[in-house]
Amino acid sequence: MPRLSEVIAALDALWPPSRAEQWDAVGTVCGEPGAEVTRVLFAVDPVQEIVDEAVELGADLLVTHHPLYLRGTTTVEAGTFKGRVVHMLIKNDIALHVAHTNADTADPGVSDALAGALDLRVTGPLVPDPTDPAGRRGLGRICELDHPETLREFTARAASRLPSTAQGIRAAGDPDALIRTVAVSGGSGDSLFEQVRAAGVDAFLTADLRHHPASEARERSPLALVDAAHWATEWPWCEQAAAQLDAISERRGWGLRTHVSRTVTDPWTAHAPSVTSPSTSGAPN
């Protein structure tokens, strides 16, 4: 069986920490480099529910997309929820490794997995990495559909192919507009509208779209917007990442057993459709 240090070296080759954004917190959070690794669990969020799952599974390594400590800390006291996570991981000899923005821009990366889940054909990165001479790495992906679909149909495609969440899928634009090309970006994407418009695509699928950026984007162009839950747009990466580690394990004869958490850690748990309009809401005239 491989040592943790060997597995981490393989993961760092897939998603080099040097390619993470400067503000990011990626890499190994805890774990003994010489410990043996037999089971690896992949998940989006390093929250208590996922750590409980790792303990029950008997995992030696938990790999998550989101950092545990993004802004740093001065304590891992067990009275805090992040401190409890650290304590439980160490007590159960489970290492934690994070691949965040270095996995976003990788080839393949988070948005490749998102495009694959939607059965879209990737033609290139939305924001190319200037250090990649092959032009394959970068943030987001530009994609094509095999056949044009209406926005209504494409929204239904996203709803049926991405993991179910309380939010579901929201769309902005003419439901009957034809969609042939799409930009996708796993996670929060409303900082990318300039690049999306420059790409000339028909629609942009991402997460966490806020009112003002979305409203301004709709006023500036006919670009359709498709907004999914943050967790749902990044979860497909877990399956992709597990498959990548499986391939490495097979080549090296490690015999690792990889698992992907199906636990929904999106923070929103309920959704109630609106049933009133301003004229019927009881507001005074």
CSV table of C-alpha atoms in Angstrom, one decimal:
chain,number,residue,atom,x,y,z
A,1,MET,CA,0.0,0.0,0.0
A,2,PRO,CA,1.3,3.5,-0.7
A,3,ARG,CA,2.2,6.0,1.9
A,4,LEU,CA,0.3,9.2,2.3
A,5,SER,CA,3.2,11.2,1.0
A,6,GLU,CA,3.2,9.1,-2.2
A,7,VAL,CA,-0.6,9.7,-2.8
A,8,ILE,CA,-0.3,13.4,-2.0
A,9,ALA,CA,2.6,13.7,-4.6
A,10,ALA,CA,0.3,12.1,-7.2
A,11,LEU,CA,-2.5,14.4,-6.3
A,12,ASP,CA,-0.2,17.4,-6.5
A,13,ALA,CA,0.9,16.3,-9.9
A,14,LEU,CA,-2.7,16.4,-11.0
A,15,TRP,CA,-3.5,19.7,-9.4
A,16,PRO,CA,-0.2,21.6,-8.6
A,17,PRO,CA,-0.6,23.8,-5.6
A,18,SER,CA,1.5,26.5,-7.4
A,19,ARG,CA,-1.4,27.0,-9.8
A,20,ALA,CA,-3.9,27.9,-7.0
A,21,GLU,CA,-4.9,31.5,-6.6
A,22,GLN,CA,-2.8,33.5,-4.1
A,23,TRP,CA,-5.8,33.9,-1.8
A,24,ASP,CA,-6.5,30.2,-1.8
A,25,ALA,CA,-5.7,27.6,0.9
A,26,VAL,CA,-4.9,24.3,-0.8
A,27,GLY,CA,-2.8,21.2,0.0
A,28,THR,CA,-2.7,18.9,3.0
A,29,VAL,CA,-4.4,20.1,6.2
A,30,CYS,CA,-3.5,17.1,8.4
A,31,GLY,CA,-2.1,13.7,8.1
A,32,GLU,CA,1.0,11.7,8.8
A,33,PRO,CA,3.2,11.5,5.7
A,34,GLY,CA,4.4,7.9,6.5
A,35,ALA,CA,0.9,6.5,7.1
A,36,GLU,CA,-0.4,3.8,4.8
A,37,VAL,CA,-3.4,4.7,2.6
A,38,THR,CA,-5.9,2.1,1.5
A,39,ARG,CA,-9.2,4.0,1.1
A,40,VAL,CA,-9.8,7.5,-0.2
A,41,LEU,CA,-13.1,9.5,0.0
A,42,PHE,CA,-13.7,12.4,-2.3
A,43,ALA,CA,-16.3,15.2,-1.4
A,44,VAL,CA,-16.9,18.8,-2.1
A,45,ASP,CA,-17.1,20.2,1.5
A,46,PRO,CA,-15.0,19.2,4.6
A,47,VAL,CA,-17.9,19.4,6.9
A,48,GLN,CA,-18.8,17.3,9.9
A,49,GLU,CA,-21.2,15.1,8.0
A,50,ILE,CA,-18.5,14.2,5.5
A,51,VAL,CA,-16.0,13.5,8.2
A,52,ASP,CA,-18.5,11.2,9.9
A,53,GLU,CA,-18.9,9.4,6.5
A,54,ALA,CA,-15.1,9.1,6.2
A,55,VAL,CA,-14.9,7.5,9.7
A,56,GLU,CA,-17.7,5.1,9.0
A,57,LEU,CA,-16.1,4.1,5.6
A,58,GLY,CA,-12.7,3.6,7.2
A,59,ALA,CA,-11.0,6.1,4.9
A,60,ASP,CA,-7.4,7.0,5.4
A,61,LEU,CA,-7.6,10.1,3.3
A,62,LEU,CA,-10.3,12.6,2.6
A,63,VAL,CA,-9.9,14.8,-0.5
A,64,THR,CA,-12.2,17.8,-0.7
A,65,HIS,CA,-12.6,20.6,-3.2
A,66,HIS,CA,-13.4,23.4,-0.7
A,67,PRO,CA,-10.8,24.3,1.9
A,68,LEU,CA,-11.4,23.8,5.6
A,69,TYR,CA,-9.6,27.0,6.6
A,70,LEU,CA,-9.7,29.5,3.7
A,71,ARG,CA,-8.9,32.6,5.8
A,72,GLY,CA,-6.7,31.1,8.4
A,73,THR,CA,-7.3,30.6,12.1
A,74,THR,CA,-5.6,30.9,15.5
A,75,THR,CA,-7.2,27.8,17.0
A,76,VAL,CA,-8.4,24.3,16.3
A,77,GLU,CA,-10.3,24.2,19.6
A,78,ALA,CA,-12.9,21.4,19.5
A,79,GLY,CA,-15.7,23.8,20.6
A,80,THR,CA,-15.7,25.2,17.1
A,81,PHE,CA,-17.1,23.2,14.2
A,82,LYS,CA,-13.9,23.4,12.2
A,83,GLY,CA,-11.9,22.5,15.3
A,84,ARG,CA,-14.1,19.4,15.8
A,85,VAL,CA,-13.5,18.4,12.2
A,86,VAL,CA,-9.7,18.6,12.8
A,87,HIS,CA,-9.9,16.6,16.1
A,88,MET,CA,-12.0,13.9,14.5
A,89,LEU,CA,-9.8,13.5,11.5
A,90,ILE,CA,-6.6,13.2,13.7
A,91,LYS,CA,-8.2,10.9,16.2
A,92,ASN,CA,-9.3,8.5,13.4
A,93,ASP,CA,-6.0,8.8,11.5
A,94,ILE,CA,-7.7,10.4,8.5
A,95,ALA,CA,-5.7,12.8,6.4
A,96,LEU,CA,-7.3,15.8,4.7
A,97,HIS,CA,-6.2,17.2,1.4
A,98,VAL,CA,-7.7,20.1,-0.5
A,99,ALA,CA,-7.6,20.9,-4.3
A,100,HIS,CA,-9.6,24.1,-5.0
A,101,THR,CA,-8.7,26.7,-7.6
A,102,ASN,CA,-5.8,24.5,-8.7
A,103,ALA,CA,-8.4,21.9,-9.6
A,104,ASP,CA,-10.6,24.6,-11.2
A,105,THR,CA,-8.1,25.4,-13.9
A,106,ALA,CA,-6.6,22.0,-14.3
A,107,ASP,CA,-6.8,19.8,-17.5
A,108,PRO,CA,-9.2,18.2,-16.9
A,109,GLY,CA,-10.6,20.4,-14.2
A,110,VAL,CA,-13.8,21.2,-12.4
A,111,SER,CA,-15.6,22.7,-15.4
A,112,ASP,CA,-14.6,19.8,-17.6
A,113,ALA,CA,-16.4,17.5,-15.2
A,114,LEU,CA,-19.4,19.9,-15.2
A,115,ALA,CA,-19.5,19.9,-19.0
A,116,GLY,CA,-19.3,16.1,-19.0
A,117,ALA,CA,-22.2,15.8,-16.6
A,118,LEU,CA,-24.3,17.9,-19.0
A,119,ASP,CA,-23.0,15.9,-22.1
A,120,LEU,CA,-21.5,19.1,-23.6
A,121,ARG,CA,-18.5,19.1,-26.0
A,122,VAL,CA,-15.7,21.2,-24.7
A,123,THR,CA,-13.9,23.4,-27.2
A,124,GLY,CA,-11.6,25.2,-24.9
A,125,PRO,CA,-11.1,27.2,-21.7
A,126,LEU,CA,-13.2,30.3,-21.0
A,127,VAL,CA,-10.2,32.1,-19.4
A,128,PRO,CA,-7.1,30.5,-20.8
A,129,ASP,CA,-4.1,30.0,-18.5
A,130,PRO,CA,-1.3,32.0,-20.2
A,131,THR,CA,1.3,29.5,-18.9
A,132,ASP,CA,-0.2,26.6,-20.8
A,133,PRO,CA,1.2,26.4,-24.4
A,134,ALA,CA,-1.4,23.7,-25.3
A,135,GLY,CA,-4.2,26.1,-24.5
A,136,ARG,CA,-6.2,23.5,-22.5
A,137,ARG,CA,-5.9,24.8,-18.9
A,138,GLY,CA,-7.8,27.7,-17.5
A,139,LEU,CA,-11.0,28.8,-15.7
A,140,GLY,CA,-14.3,27.7,-17.1
A,141,ARG,CA,-15.0,26.0,-20.4
A,142,ILE,CA,-16.6,26.9,-23.7
A,143,CYS,CA,-18.8,24.2,-24.9
A,144,GLU,CA,-21.1,23.1,-27.8
A,145,LEU,CA,-24.3,21.1,-27.8
A,146,ASP,CA,-24.6,18.3,-30.3
A,147,HIS,CA,-28.0,19.7,-31.4
A,148,PRO,CA,-29.6,23.1,-30.7
A,149,GLU,CA,-32.0,23.3,-27.8
A,150,THR,CA,-34.3,25.9,-26.4
A,151,LEU,CA,-33.3,27.5,-23.2
A,152,ARG,CA,-36.3,25.7,-21.6
A,153,GLU,CA,-34.9,22.4,-22.8
A,154,PHE,CA,-31.4,23.2,-21.8
A,155,THR,CA,-32.6,24.2,-18.3
A,156,ALA,CA,-34.4,20.9,-18.1
A,157,ARG,CA,-31.2,19.1,-19.2
A,158,ALA,CA,-29.3,20.7,-16.3
A,159,ALA,CA,-32.0,19.9,-13.8
A,160,SER,CA,-32.0,16.2,-14.9
A,161,ARG,CA,-28.3,15.7,-15.1
A,162,LEU,CA,-26.9,17.6,-12.1
A,163,PRO,CA,-27.3,16.4,-8.5
A,164,SER,CA,-30.7,17.4,-7.0
A,165,THR,CA,-30.7,20.3,-4.6
A,166,ALA,CA,-33.4,22.4,-2.9
A,167,GLN,CA,-32.6,25.3,-5.2
A,168,GLY,CA,-32.9,23.3,-8.5
A,169,ILE,CA,-32.1,25.3,-11.6
A,170,ARG,CA,-33.0,28.9,-12.4
A,171,ALA,CA,-32.8,30.5,-15.8
A,172,ALA,CA,-33.0,34.0,-17.2
A,173,GLY,CA,-33.8,34.7,-20.8
A,174,ASP,CA,-36.4,33.8,-23.5
A,175,PRO,CA,-37.4,30.2,-22.8
A,176,ASP,CA,-37.8,29.6,-26.5
A,177,ALA,CA,-34.4,31.1,-27.5
A,178,LEU,CA,-32.1,28.5,-29.2
A,179,ILE,CA,-28.9,27.5,-27.4
A,180,ARG,CA,-26.0,26.2,-29.5
A,181,THR,CA,-23.0,27.2,-27.4
A,182,VAL,CA,-22.6,27.4,-23.7
A,183,ALA,CA,-19.9,28.7,-21.2
A,184,VAL,CA,-19.8,26.7,-18.0
A,185,SER,CA,-18.0,27.5,-14.8
A,186,GLY,CA,-18.2,25.3,-11.7
A,187,GLY,CA,-18.9,27.3,-8.5
A,188,SER,CA,-19.4,31.1,-8.3
A,189,GLY,CA,-19.2,32.6,-11.8
A,190,ASP,CA,-20.7,36.0,-11.9
A,191,SER,CA,-17.2,37.6,-12.0
A,192,LEU,CA,-16.8,36.1,-15.5
A,193,PHE,CA,-19.5,37.9,-17.4
A,194,GLU,CA,-17.0,40.0,-19.4
A,195,GLN,CA,-15.2,36.9,-20.6
A,196,VAL,CA,-18.5,35.1,-21.3
A,197,ARG,CA,-19.7,38.0,-23.5
A,198,ALA,CA,-16.4,38.0,-25.3
A,199,ALA,CA,-16.8,34.3,-26.1
A,200,GLY,CA,-20.0,35.0,-27.9
A,201,VAL,CA,-21.9,32.0,-26.4
A,202,ASP,CA,-25.6,31.7,-26.2
A,203,ALA,CA,-25.8,30.8,-22.5
A,204,PHE,CA,-23.8,30.7,-19.4
A,205,LEU,CA,-24.3,28.0,-16.8
A,206,THR,CA,-22.7,28.6,-13.4
A,207,ALA,CA,-23.7,29.1,-9.7
A,208,ASP,CA,-24.3,31.8,-7.1
A,209,LEU,CA,-25.5,34.4,-9.6
A,210,ARG,CA,-26.4,37.6,-7.7
A,211,HIS,CA,-29.2,40.0,-8.6
A,212,HIS,CA,-27.2,43.0,-9.8
A,213,PRO,CA,-24.6,41.2,-11.9
A,214,ALA,CA,-27.3,39.0,-13.4
A,215,SER,CA,-29.6,41.9,-14.1
A,216,GLU,CA,-26.9,44.0,-15.7
A,217,ALA,CA,-25.8,41.0,-17.8
A,218,ARG,CA,-29.3,40.6,-19.1
A,219,GLU,CA,-29.6,44.2,-20.0
A,220,ARG,CA,-26.3,44.3,-21.9
A,221,SER,CA,-26.9,41.3,-24.2
A,222,PRO,CA,-29.3,38.5,-25.0
A,223,LEU,CA,-27.0,36.0,-23.1
A,224,ALA,CA,-29.2,33.4,-21.3
A,225,LEU,CA,-28.2,32.6,-17.7
A,226,VAL,CA,-28.6,29.2,-16.1
A,227,ASP,CA,-28.0,29.2,-12.3
A,228,ALA,CA,-27.5,26.0,-10.4
A,229,ALA,CA,-26.5,25.3,-6.8
A,230,HIS,CA,-22.8,25.8,-6.1
A,231,TRP,CA,-22.4,22.3,-4.7
A,232,ALA,CA,-24.2,20.7,-7.6
A,233,THR,CA,-21.9,22.4,-10.2
A,234,GLU,CA,-18.8,21.1,-8.4
A,235,TRP,CA,-19.8,17.6,-7.3
A,236,PRO,CA,-19.1,16.0,-10.7
A,237,TRP,CA,-15.5,16.8,-10.2
A,238,CYS,CA,-15.4,14.3,-7.3
A,239,GLU,CA,-16.2,11.5,-9.7
A,240,GLN,CA,-13.6,12.8,-12.2
A,241,ALA,CA,-11.0,13.1,-9.5
A,242,ALA,CA,-11.6,9.7,-8.1
A,243,ALA,CA,-11.3,8.2,-11.6
A,244,GLN,CA,-8.0,10.0,-12.1
A,245,LEU,CA,-6.6,8.6,-8.8
A,246,ASP,CA,-8.0,5.1,-9.7
A,247,ALA,CA,-5.9,5.3,-13.0
A,248,ILE,CA,-2.8,6.2,-11.1
A,249,SER,CA,-3.4,3.5,-8.5
A,250,GLU,CA,-3.8,0.9,-11.2
A,251,ARG,CA,-0.6,2.0,-13.1
A,252,ARG,CA,1.4,1.9,-9.8
A,253,GLY,CA,-0.2,-1.3,-8.4
A,254,TRP,CA,-1.4,0.5,-5.3
A,255,GLY,CA,-4.7,-1.2,-5.0
A,256,LEU,CA,-6.4,1.9,-3.6
A,257,ARG,CA,-10.2,1.9,-3.0
A,258,THR,CA,-11.7,5.2,-3.9
A,259,HIS,CA,-15.1,6.4,-3.0
A,260,VAL,CA,-17.2,9.4,-3.9
A,261,SER,CA,-19.6,10.9,-1.2
A,262,ARG,CA,-23.2,11.1,-2.4
A,263,THR,CA,-24.0,13.2,0.7
A,264,VAL,CA,-25.6,16.5,-0.3
A,265,THR,CA,-23.8,19.3,1.6
A,266,ASP,CA,-25.4,22.2,-0.2
A,267,PRO,CA,-26.5,24.5,2.7
A,268,TRP,CA,-30.0,25.1,1.3
A,269,THR,CA,-32.5,22.4,2.4
A,270,ALA,CA,-35.9,23.6,1.3
A,271,HIS,CA,-37.5,25.5,-1.6
A,272,ALA,CA,-41.0,27.0,-1.8
A,273,PRO,CA,-42.1,28.4,-5.2
A,274,SER,CA,-43.6,31.9,-5.1
A,275,VAL,CA,-47.3,32.0,-5.6
A,276,THR,CA,-48.1,35.7,-5.4
A,277,SER,CA,-47.4,38.8,-7.6
A,278,PRO,CA,-47.0,42.4,-6.4
A,279,SER,CA,-50.6,43.0,-7.2
A,280,THR,CA,-51.9,40.2,-5.1
A,281,SER,CA,-49.4,40.3,-2.2
A,282,GLY,CA,-51.5,42.4,0.1
A,283,ALA,CA,-49.3,45.4,-0.2
A,284,PRO,CA,-51.1,48.8,0.3
A,285,ASN,CA,-52.0,50.7,-2.8
